Short mmCIF file of C-alpha atoms in Angstrom, two decimals:
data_model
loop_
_atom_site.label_atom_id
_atom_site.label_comp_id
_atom_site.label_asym_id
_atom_site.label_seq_id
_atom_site.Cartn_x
_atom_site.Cartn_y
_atom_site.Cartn_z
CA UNK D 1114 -1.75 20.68 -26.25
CA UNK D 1115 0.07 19.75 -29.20
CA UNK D 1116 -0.10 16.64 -31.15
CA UNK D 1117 3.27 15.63 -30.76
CA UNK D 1118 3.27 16.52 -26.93
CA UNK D 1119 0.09 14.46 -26.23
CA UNK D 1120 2.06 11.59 -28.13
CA UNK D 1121 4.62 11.70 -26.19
CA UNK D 1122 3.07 11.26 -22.42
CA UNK D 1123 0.94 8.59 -24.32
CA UNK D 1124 4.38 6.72 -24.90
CA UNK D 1125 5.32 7.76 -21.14
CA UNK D 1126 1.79 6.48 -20.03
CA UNK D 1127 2.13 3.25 -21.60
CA UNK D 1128 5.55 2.05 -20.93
CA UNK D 1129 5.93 3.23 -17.40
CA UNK D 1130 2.15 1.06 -16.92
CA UNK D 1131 2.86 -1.81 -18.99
CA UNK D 1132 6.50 -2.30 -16.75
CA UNK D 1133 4.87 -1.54 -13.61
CA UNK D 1134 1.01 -3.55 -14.38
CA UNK D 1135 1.76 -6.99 -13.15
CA UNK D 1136 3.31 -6.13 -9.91
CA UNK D 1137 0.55 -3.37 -8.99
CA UNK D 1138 -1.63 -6.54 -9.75
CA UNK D 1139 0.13 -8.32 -7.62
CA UNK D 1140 0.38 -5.51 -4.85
CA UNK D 1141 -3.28 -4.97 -5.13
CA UNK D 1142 -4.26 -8.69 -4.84
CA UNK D 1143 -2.20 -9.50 -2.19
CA UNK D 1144 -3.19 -6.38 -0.40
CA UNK D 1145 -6.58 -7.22 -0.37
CA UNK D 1146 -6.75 -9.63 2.31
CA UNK D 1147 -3.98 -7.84 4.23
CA UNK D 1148 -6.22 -4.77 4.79
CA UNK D 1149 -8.69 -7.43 7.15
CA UNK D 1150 -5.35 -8.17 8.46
CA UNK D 1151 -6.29 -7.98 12.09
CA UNK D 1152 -10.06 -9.69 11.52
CA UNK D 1153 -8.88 -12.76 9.58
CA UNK D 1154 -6.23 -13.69 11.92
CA UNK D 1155 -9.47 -13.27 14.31
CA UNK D 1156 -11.28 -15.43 12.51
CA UNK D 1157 -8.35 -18.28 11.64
CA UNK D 1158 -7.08 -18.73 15.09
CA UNK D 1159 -8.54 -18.63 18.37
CA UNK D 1160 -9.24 -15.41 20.15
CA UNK D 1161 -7.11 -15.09 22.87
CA UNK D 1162 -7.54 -13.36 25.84
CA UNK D 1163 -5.22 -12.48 28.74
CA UNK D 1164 -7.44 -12.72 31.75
CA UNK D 1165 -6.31 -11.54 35.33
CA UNK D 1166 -6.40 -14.32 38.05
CA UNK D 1167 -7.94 -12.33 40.06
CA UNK D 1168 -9.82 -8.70 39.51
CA UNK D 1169 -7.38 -6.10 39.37
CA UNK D 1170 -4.40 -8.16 39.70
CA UNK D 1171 -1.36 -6.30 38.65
CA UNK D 1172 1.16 -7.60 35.58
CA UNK D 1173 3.94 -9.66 36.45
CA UNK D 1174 7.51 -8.14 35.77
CA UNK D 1175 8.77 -8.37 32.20
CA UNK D 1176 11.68 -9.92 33.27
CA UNK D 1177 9.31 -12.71 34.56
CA UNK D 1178 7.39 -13.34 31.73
CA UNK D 1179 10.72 -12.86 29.17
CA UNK D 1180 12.08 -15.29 31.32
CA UNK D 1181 9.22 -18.23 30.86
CA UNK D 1182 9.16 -17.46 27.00
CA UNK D 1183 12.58 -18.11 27.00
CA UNK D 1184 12.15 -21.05 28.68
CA UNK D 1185 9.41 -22.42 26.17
CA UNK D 1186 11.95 -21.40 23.52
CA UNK D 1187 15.62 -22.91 24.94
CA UNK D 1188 18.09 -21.96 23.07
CA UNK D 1189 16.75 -18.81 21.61
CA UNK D 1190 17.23 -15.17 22.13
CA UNK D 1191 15.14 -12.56 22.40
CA UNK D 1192 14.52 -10.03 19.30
CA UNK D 1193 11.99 -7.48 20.14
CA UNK D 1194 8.86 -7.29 23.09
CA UNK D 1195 5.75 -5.63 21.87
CA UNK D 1196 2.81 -3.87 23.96
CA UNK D 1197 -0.93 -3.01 22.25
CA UNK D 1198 -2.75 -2.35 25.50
CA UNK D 1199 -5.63 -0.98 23.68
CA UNK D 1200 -6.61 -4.05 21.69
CA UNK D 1201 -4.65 -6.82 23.38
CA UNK D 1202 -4.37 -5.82 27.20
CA UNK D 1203 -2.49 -7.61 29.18
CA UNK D 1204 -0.31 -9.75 26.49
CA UNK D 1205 2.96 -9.64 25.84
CA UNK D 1206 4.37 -10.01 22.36
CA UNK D 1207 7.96 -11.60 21.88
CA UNK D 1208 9.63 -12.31 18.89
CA UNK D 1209 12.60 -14.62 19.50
CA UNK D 1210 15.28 -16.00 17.08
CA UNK D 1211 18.41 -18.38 17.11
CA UNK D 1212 20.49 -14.74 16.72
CA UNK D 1213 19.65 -11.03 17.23
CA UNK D 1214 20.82 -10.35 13.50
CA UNK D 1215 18.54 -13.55 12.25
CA UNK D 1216 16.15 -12.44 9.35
CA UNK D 1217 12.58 -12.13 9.74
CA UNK D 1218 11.59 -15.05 8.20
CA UNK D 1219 13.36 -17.19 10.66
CA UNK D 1220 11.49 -15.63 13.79
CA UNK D 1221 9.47 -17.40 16.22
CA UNK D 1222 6.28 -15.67 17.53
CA UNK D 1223 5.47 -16.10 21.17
CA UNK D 1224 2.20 -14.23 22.90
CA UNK D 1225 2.15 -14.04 26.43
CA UNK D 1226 0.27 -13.52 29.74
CA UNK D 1227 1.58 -10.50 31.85
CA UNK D 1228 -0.49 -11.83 34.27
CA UNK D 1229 0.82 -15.51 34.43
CA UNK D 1230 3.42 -15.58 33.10
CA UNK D 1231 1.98 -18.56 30.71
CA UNK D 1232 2.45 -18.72 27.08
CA UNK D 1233 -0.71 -17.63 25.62
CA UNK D 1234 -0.39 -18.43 21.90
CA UNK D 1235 3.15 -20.18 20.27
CA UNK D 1236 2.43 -20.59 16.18
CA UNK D 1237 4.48 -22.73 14.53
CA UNK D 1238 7.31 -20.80 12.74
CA UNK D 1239 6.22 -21.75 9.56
CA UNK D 1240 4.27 -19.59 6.38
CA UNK D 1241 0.62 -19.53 6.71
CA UNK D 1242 -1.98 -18.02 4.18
CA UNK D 1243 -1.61 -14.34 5.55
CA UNK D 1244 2.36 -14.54 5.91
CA UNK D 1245 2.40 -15.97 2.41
CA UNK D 1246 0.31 -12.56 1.81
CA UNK D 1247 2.43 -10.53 3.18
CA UNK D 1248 5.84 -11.67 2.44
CA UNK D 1249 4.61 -11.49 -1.27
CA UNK D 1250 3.48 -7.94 -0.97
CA UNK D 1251 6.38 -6.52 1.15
CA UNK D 1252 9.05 -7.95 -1.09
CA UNK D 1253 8.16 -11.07 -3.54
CA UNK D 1254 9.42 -13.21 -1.26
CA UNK D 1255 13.04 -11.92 -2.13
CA UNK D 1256 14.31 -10.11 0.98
CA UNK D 1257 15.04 -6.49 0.33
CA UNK D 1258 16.67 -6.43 -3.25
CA UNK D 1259 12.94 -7.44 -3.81
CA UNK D 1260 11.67 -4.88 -1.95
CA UNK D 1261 13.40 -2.20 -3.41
CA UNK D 1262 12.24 -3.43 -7.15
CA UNK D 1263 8.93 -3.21 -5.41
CA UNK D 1264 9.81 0.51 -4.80
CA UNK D 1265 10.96 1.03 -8.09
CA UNK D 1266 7.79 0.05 -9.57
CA UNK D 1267 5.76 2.30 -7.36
CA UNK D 1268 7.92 4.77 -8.82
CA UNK D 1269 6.83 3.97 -12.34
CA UNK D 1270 3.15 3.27 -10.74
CA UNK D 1271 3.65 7.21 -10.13
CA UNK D 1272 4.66 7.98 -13.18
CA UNK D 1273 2.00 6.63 -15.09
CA UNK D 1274 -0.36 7.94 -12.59
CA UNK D 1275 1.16 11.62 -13.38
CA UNK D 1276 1.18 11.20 -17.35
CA UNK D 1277 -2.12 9.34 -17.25
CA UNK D 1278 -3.96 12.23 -15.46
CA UNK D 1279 -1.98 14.77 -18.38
CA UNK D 1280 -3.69 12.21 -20.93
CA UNK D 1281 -7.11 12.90 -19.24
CA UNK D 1282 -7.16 16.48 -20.29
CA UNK D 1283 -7.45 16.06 -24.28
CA UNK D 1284 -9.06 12.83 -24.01
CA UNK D 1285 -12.35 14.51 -21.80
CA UNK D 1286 -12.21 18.36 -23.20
CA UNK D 1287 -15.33 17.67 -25.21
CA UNK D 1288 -16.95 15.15 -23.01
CA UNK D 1289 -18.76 14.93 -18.96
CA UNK D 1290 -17.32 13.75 -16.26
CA UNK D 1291 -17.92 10.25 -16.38
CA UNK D 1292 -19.17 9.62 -19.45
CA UNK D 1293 -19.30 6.35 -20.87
CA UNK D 1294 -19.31 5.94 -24.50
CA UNK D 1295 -21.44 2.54 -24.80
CA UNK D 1296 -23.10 2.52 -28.11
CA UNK D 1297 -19.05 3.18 -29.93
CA UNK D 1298 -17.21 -0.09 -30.17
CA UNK D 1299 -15.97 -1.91 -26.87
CA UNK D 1300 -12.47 0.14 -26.87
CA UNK D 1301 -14.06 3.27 -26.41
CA UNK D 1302 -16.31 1.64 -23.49
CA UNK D 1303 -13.10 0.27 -21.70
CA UNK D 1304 -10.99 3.16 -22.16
CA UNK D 1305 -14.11 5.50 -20.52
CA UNK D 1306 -14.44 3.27 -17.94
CA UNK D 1307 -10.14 2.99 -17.29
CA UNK D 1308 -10.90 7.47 -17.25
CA UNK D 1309 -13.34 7.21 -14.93
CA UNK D 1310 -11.67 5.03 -12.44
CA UNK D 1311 -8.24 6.39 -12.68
CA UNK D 1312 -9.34 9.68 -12.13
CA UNK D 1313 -11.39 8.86 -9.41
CA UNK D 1314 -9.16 6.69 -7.38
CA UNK D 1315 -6.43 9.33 -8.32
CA UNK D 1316 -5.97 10.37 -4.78
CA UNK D 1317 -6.14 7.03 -3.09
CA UNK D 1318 -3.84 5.35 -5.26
CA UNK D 1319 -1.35 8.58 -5.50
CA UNK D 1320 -1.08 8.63 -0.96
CA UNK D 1321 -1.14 4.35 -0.89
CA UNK D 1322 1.73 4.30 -3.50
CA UNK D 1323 3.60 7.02 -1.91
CA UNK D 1324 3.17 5.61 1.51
CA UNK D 1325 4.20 2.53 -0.07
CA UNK D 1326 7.35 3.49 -1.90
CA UNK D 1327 8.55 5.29 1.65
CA UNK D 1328 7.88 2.08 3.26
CA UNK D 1329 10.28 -0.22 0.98
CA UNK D 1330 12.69 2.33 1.96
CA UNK D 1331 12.79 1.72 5.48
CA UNK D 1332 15.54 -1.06 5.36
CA UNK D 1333 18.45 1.52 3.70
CA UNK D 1334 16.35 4.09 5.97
CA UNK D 1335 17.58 2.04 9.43
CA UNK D 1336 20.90 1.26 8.33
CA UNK D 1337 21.51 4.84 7.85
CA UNK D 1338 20.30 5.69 11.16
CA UNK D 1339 22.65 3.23 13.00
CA UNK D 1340 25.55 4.57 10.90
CA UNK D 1341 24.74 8.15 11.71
CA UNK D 1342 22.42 9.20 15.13
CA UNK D 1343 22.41 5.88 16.57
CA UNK D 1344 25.96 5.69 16.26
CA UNK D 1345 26.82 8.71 17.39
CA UNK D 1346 24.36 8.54 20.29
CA UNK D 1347 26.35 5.39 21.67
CA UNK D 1348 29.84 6.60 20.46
CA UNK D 1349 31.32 6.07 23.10
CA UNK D 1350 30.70 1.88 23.54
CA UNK D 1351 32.64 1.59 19.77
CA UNK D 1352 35.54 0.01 20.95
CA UNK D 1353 33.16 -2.39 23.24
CA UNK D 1354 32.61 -6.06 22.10
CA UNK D 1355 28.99 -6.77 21.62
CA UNK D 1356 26.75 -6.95 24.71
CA UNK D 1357 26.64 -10.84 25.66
CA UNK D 1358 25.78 -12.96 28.72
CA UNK D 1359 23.04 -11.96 31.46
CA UNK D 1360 21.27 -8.32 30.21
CA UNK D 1361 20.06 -6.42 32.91
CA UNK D 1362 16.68 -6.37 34.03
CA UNK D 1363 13.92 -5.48 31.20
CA UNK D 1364 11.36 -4.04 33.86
CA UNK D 1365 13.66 -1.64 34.73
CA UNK D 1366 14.81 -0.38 31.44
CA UNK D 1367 11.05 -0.15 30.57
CA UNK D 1368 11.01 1.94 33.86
CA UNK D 1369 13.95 3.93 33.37
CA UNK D 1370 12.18 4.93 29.54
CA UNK D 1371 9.16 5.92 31.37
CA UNK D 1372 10.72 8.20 33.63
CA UNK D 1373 12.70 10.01 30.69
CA UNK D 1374 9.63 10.47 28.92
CA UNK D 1375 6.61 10.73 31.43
CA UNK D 1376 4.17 11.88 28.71
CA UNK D 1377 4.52 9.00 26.35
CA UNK D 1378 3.82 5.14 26.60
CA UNK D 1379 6.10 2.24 25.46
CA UNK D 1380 5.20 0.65 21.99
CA UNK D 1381 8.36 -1.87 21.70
CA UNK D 1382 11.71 -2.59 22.71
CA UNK D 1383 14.23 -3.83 20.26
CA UNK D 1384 17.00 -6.63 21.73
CA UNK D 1385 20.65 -5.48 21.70
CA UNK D 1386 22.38 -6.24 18.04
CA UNK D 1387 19.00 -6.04 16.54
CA UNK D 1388 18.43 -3.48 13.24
CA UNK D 1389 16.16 -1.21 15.48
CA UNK D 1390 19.15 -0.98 18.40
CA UNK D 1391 22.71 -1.01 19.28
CA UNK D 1392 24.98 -3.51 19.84
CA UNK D 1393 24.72 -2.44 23.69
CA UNK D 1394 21.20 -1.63 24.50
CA UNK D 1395 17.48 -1.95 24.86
CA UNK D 1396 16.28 -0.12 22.37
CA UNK D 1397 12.67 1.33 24.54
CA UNK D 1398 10.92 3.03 21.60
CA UNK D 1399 8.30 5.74 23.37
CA UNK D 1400 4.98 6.83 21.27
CA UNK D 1401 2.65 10.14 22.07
CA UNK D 1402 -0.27 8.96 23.68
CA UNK D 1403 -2.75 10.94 21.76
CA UNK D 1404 -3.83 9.82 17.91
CA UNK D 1405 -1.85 12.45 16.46
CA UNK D 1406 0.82 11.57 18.90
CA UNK D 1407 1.32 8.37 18.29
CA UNK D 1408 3.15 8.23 15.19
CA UNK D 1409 5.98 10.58 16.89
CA UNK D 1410 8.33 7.53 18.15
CA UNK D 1411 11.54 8.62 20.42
CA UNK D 1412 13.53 5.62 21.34
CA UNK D 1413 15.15 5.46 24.80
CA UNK D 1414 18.52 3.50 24.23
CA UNK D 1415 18.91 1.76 28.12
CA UNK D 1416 22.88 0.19 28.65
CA UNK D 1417 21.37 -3.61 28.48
CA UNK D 1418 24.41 -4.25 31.37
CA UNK D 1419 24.16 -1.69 33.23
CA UNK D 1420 20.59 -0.59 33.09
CA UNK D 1421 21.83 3.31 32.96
CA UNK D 1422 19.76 6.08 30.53
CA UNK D 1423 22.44 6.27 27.43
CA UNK D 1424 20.41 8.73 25.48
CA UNK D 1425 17.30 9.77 23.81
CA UNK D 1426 16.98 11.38 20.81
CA UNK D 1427 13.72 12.24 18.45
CA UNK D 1428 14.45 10.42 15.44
CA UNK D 1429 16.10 11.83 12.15
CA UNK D 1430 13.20 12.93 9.70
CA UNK D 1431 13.81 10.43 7.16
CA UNK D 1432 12.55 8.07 10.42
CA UNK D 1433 10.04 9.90 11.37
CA UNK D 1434 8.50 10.03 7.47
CA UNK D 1435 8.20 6.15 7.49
CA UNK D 1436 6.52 6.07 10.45
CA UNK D 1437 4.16 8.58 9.75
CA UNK D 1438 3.36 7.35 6.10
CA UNK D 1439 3.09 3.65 7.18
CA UNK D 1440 -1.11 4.31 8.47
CA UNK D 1441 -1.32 5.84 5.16
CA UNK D 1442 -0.04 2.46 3.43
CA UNK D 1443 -2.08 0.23 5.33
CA UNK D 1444 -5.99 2.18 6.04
CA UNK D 1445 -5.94 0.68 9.61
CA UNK D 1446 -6.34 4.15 11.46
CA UNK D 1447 -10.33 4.11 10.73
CA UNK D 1448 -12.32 1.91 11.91
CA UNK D 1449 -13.91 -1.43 9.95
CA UNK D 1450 -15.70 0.99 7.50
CA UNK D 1451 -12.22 2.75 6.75
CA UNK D 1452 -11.23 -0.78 5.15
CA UNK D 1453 -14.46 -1.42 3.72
CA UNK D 1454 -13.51 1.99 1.78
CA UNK D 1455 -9.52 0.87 1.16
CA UNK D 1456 -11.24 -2.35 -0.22
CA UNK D 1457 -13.55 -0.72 -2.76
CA UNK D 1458 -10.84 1.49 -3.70
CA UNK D 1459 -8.33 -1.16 -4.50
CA UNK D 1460 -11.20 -3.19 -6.36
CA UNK D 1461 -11.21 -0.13 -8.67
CA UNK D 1462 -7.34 0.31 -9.09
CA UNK D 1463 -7.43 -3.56 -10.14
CA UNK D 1464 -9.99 -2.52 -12.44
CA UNK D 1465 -7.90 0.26 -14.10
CA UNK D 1466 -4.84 -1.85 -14.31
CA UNK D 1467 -6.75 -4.64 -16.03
CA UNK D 1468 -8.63 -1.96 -18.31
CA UNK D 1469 -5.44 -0.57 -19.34
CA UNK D 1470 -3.92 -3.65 -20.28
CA UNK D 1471 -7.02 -4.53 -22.37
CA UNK D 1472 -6.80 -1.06 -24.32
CA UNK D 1473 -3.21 -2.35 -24.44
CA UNK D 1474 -3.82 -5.34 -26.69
CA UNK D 1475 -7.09 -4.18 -28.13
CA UNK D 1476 -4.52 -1.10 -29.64
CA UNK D 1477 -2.30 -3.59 -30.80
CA UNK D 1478 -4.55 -5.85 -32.49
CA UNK D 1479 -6.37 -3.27 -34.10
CA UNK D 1480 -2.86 -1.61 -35.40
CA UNK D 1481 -1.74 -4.95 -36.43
CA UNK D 1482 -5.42 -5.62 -38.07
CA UNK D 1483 -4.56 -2.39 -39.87
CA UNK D 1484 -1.20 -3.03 -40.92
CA UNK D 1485 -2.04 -6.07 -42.70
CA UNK D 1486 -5.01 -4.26 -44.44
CA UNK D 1487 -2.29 -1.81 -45.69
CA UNK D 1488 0.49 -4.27 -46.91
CA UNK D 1489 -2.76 -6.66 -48.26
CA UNK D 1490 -2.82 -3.24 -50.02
CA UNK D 1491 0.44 -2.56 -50.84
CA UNK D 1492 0.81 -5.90 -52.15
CA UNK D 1493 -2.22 -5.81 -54.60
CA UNK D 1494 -0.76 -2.96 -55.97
CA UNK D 1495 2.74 -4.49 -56.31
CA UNK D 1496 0.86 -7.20 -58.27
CA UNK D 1497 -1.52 -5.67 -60.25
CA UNK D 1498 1.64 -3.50 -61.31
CA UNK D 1499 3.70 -6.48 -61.97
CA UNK D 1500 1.11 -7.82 -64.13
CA UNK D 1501 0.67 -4.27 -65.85
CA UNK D 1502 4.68 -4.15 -67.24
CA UNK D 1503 4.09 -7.98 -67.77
CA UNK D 1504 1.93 -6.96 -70.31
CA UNK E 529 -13.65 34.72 -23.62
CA UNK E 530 -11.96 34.43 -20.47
CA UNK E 531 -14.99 33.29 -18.81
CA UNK E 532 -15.57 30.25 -21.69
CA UNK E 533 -11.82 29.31 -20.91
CA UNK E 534 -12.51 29.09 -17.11
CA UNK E 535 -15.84 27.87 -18.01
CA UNK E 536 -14.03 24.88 -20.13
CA UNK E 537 -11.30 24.18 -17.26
CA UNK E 538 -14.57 23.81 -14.94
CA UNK E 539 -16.28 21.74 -16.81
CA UNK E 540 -13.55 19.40 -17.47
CA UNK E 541 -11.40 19.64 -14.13
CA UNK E 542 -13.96 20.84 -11.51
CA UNK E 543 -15.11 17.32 -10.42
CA UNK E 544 -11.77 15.42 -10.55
CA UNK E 545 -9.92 17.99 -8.40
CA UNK E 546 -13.11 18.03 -6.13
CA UNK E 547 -12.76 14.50 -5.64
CA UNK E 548 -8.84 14.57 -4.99
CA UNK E 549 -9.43 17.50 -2.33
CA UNK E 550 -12.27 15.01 -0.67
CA UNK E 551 -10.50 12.22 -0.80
CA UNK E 552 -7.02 13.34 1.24
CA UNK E 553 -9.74 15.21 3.74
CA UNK E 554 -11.33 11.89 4.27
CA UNK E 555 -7.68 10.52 4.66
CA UNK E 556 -6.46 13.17 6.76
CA UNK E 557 -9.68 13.47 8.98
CA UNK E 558 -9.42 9.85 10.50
CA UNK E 559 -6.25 10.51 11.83
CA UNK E 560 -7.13 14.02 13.87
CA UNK E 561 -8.86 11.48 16.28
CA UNK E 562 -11.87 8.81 16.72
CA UNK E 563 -15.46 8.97 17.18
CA UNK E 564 -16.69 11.85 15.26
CA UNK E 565 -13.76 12.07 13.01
CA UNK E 566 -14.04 8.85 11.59
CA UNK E 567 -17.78 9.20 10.92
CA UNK E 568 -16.95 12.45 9.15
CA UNK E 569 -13.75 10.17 7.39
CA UNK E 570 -15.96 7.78 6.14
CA UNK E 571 -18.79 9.86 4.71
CA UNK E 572 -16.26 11.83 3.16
CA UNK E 573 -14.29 9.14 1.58
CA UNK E 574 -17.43 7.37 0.47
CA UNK E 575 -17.78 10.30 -2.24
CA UNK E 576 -15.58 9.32 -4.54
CA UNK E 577 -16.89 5.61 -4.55
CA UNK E 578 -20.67 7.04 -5.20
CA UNK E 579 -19.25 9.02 -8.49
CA UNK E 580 -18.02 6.01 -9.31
CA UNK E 581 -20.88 3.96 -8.87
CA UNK E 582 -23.14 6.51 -10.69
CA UNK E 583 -21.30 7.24 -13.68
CA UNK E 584 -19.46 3.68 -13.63
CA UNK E 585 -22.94 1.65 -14.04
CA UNK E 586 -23.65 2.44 -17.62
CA UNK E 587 -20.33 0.91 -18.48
CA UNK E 588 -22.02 -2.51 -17.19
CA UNK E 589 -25.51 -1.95 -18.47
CA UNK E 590 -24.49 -1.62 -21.60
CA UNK E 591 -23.33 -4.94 -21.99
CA UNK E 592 -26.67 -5.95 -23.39
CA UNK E 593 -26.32 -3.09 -25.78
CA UNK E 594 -23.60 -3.92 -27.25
CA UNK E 595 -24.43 -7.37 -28.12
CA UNK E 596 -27.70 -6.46 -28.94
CA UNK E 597 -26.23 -4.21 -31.35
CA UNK E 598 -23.16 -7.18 -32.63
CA UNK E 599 -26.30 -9.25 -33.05
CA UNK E 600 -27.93 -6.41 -35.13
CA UNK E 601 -24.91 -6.35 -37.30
CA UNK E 602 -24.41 -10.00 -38.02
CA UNK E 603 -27.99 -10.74 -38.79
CA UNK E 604 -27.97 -7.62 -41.25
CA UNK E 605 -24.85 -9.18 -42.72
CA UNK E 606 -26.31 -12.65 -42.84
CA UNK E 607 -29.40 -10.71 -45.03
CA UNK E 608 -26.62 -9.26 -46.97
CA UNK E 609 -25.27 -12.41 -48.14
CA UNK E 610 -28.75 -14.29 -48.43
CA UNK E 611 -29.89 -11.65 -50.90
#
């Protein structure tokens, strides 16, 4: 490679790092504890289990239990209901709001007992450690303008990922993998160690900030699905006046979604007006039932007056990509040792954006170091040449 | 000469594009399915984090090294200026 070349991804390297550092700090930090996600909210509040009154009792009707979490809530309406039989059977989730089209920061949290009926856990709608966490990490605490400049820099993150691994070539031709250069001055030891690491975590980092950048882009991602497919699947309601009053009956809708798609299960239904459904209907959003299946999410759109099968559509692939990459994003498909592993490996990508900003300033000093010897220099000369046509 | 090029390209990219290949398998492999795929997921993934470990250590023992040799070099100096 020629000199001029490897100058000029060294420029690319640094700039699109030194924009991008302090947010990937940021994003890595913050990330840390949201990995444990699941175990620290464990640990922080008390488990909660939704026992059956009796062995093998059956679940109450949604519509039931809706109906007793909007009574703990008056006032309220309903946004989305989620399901997780396999790590929270028999509970309910409900998030309710003051509108359907409130943001997610104003939503109230409500776990319930299918069996009972009873409200199981009711946080306060207020920001706790891990919200904090996440609402920093998903968008700065800036709603989606700052989660698309979160995008952006995952875009530069990539970038300097790209021109850093085209800087590896001439910087390790002579050299092992993974050598360390400790007896050379402290530089040298940093920048081995920032070679080492980057190329290591190379793979990692590339599929987390991938995952990542699809993710911000599920906002602009929904909106274009309700102006295209989900539009056009409920064309016919456009001239309709939003849905209002008494909805009909949740159980059945889920029931209705079940019988359209037999071989799948029900992970969530979005409230009419919500982003995830029409002005008109339940959204019932159908997974696979198998691992790989799971990700493949159909949603069944059920009239919320009339209770009638609208239509149901696989999802346009734009859809389909965010849903896929979001396990990617997050390392929650594996098992506790999976996040052990997504731990280490963001320890290390702290470690190479906090190396590279030390061979940052350790460049600059030493360039500024020599600058000064050279104008100390210059200036002698100026003198001592002065003093020579003085004479 | 074709062989010392290939030999060179080896030598220089065999391990990182080794450990990019391991690291989506261990990525991909968790999400066939459970059980036996995760155990392979996590041996597989721990790879990368053991080269690290292995070559990454002498970058902390040779903290004492370097001082040691700073030390070196300022007493030398401070000889220097006492002769």
């Amino acid at each position: 490679m020629r000199a001029q070349t490897i100058n000029r991804w060294f420029h690319i390297h640094k700039w699109t790092s030194l924009v991008c550092t302090l947010f990937l700090l940021m994003l890595c930090i913050t990330g840390l504890p949201l990995v444990f996600y699941e175990e620290i909210d464990h640990f922080l509040h008390d488990e909660i289990e939704a026992t059956p009154p009796t062995e093998g009792a059956p679940h109450l009707s949604a519509d039931v239990v809706l109906r007793a979490a909007m009574e703990e809530l008056p006032g309220k309406v309903a946004k989305y209901a989620f399901w997780d039989e396999d790590h929270h059977p028999g509970q309910l989730f409900l998030t309710l709001a003051d509108s359907a089209e409130a943001p997610i920061e104003a939503d109230h949290y409500l776990t319930m007992n299918q069996y009972t009926a009873h409200v199981l856990e009711a946080p306060p709608n207020e920001m706790d450690f891990m919200l904090v966490m996440y609402y920093l990490h998903v968008e700065m605490l800036a709603g989606i303008p700052g989660k698309l400049f979160l995008g952006f820099m995952g875009v530069l993150f990539m970038l300097s990922m790209i021109s850093g691994v085209v800087l590896y070539g001439p910087i390790m031709k002579r050299f092992d993998f993974g050598m360390i250069r400790t007896e050379k001055s402290r530089r040298l030891r940093w920048l081995d160690l920032h070679n080492l690491l980057g190329i290591v975590t190379l793979a990692w980092a590339s599929v987390v900030g991938i995952s990542g950048v699809i993710n911000t882009l599920a906002d602009p991602a929904l909106e274009a699905w309700r102006d295209g497919q989900l539009a056009e699947m409920v064309a016919t309601y456009k001239d309709q006046p939003k849905a209002s009053g008494e909805f009909a009956s949740l159980q059945a809708a889920l029931d209705t979604a079940r019988a359209a798609a037999p071989e799948m299960e029900v992970s969530f239904v979005a409230f009419p007006g919500t982003l995830y459904s029409s002005n008109h209907h339940y959204a019932v959003y159908m997974v696979g039932n198998t691992p790989l299946t799971s990700r493949i999410i159909k949603p069944a759109l059920i009239d919320a007056k009339t209770g009638q099968l609208t239509d149901m559509r696989d999802m346009p692939w734009y859809l389909k990509a965010i849903f896929i990459s979001q396990p990617f994003h997050f390392g929650d498909y594996g098992g506790i040792p999976m996040k052990i592993l997504w731990v280490v490996l963001d320890l290390f990508t702290i470690i190479v954006l906090i190396s590279g900003l030390y061979l940052w300033f350790a460049r600059r000093k030493a360039r500024a170091a020599q600058l000064k010897r050279v104008l100390r220099q210059a200036e002698s000369l100026t003198l001592s040449s002065l003093q020579e046509d003085a004479n | 000469m074709q062989t010392n090029q290939q030999h060179t390209f080896l030598k220089l990219w065999g391990i990182p594009v080794f450990l990019f290949v391991i690291t989506i398998a261990g990525l991909l492999l968790a999400i066939i399915g459970t059980g036996i795929w995760h155990g392979l997921s996590w041996i597989t993934l721990s790879i990368p984090v053991y080269f690290t470990v292995k070559h990454g250590k002498a970058f902390l023992s040779s903290h004492a090294v370097g001082e040691g040799d700073q030390k070196q070099k300022s007493s030398q100096k401070a000889k220097g200026r006492r002769q």
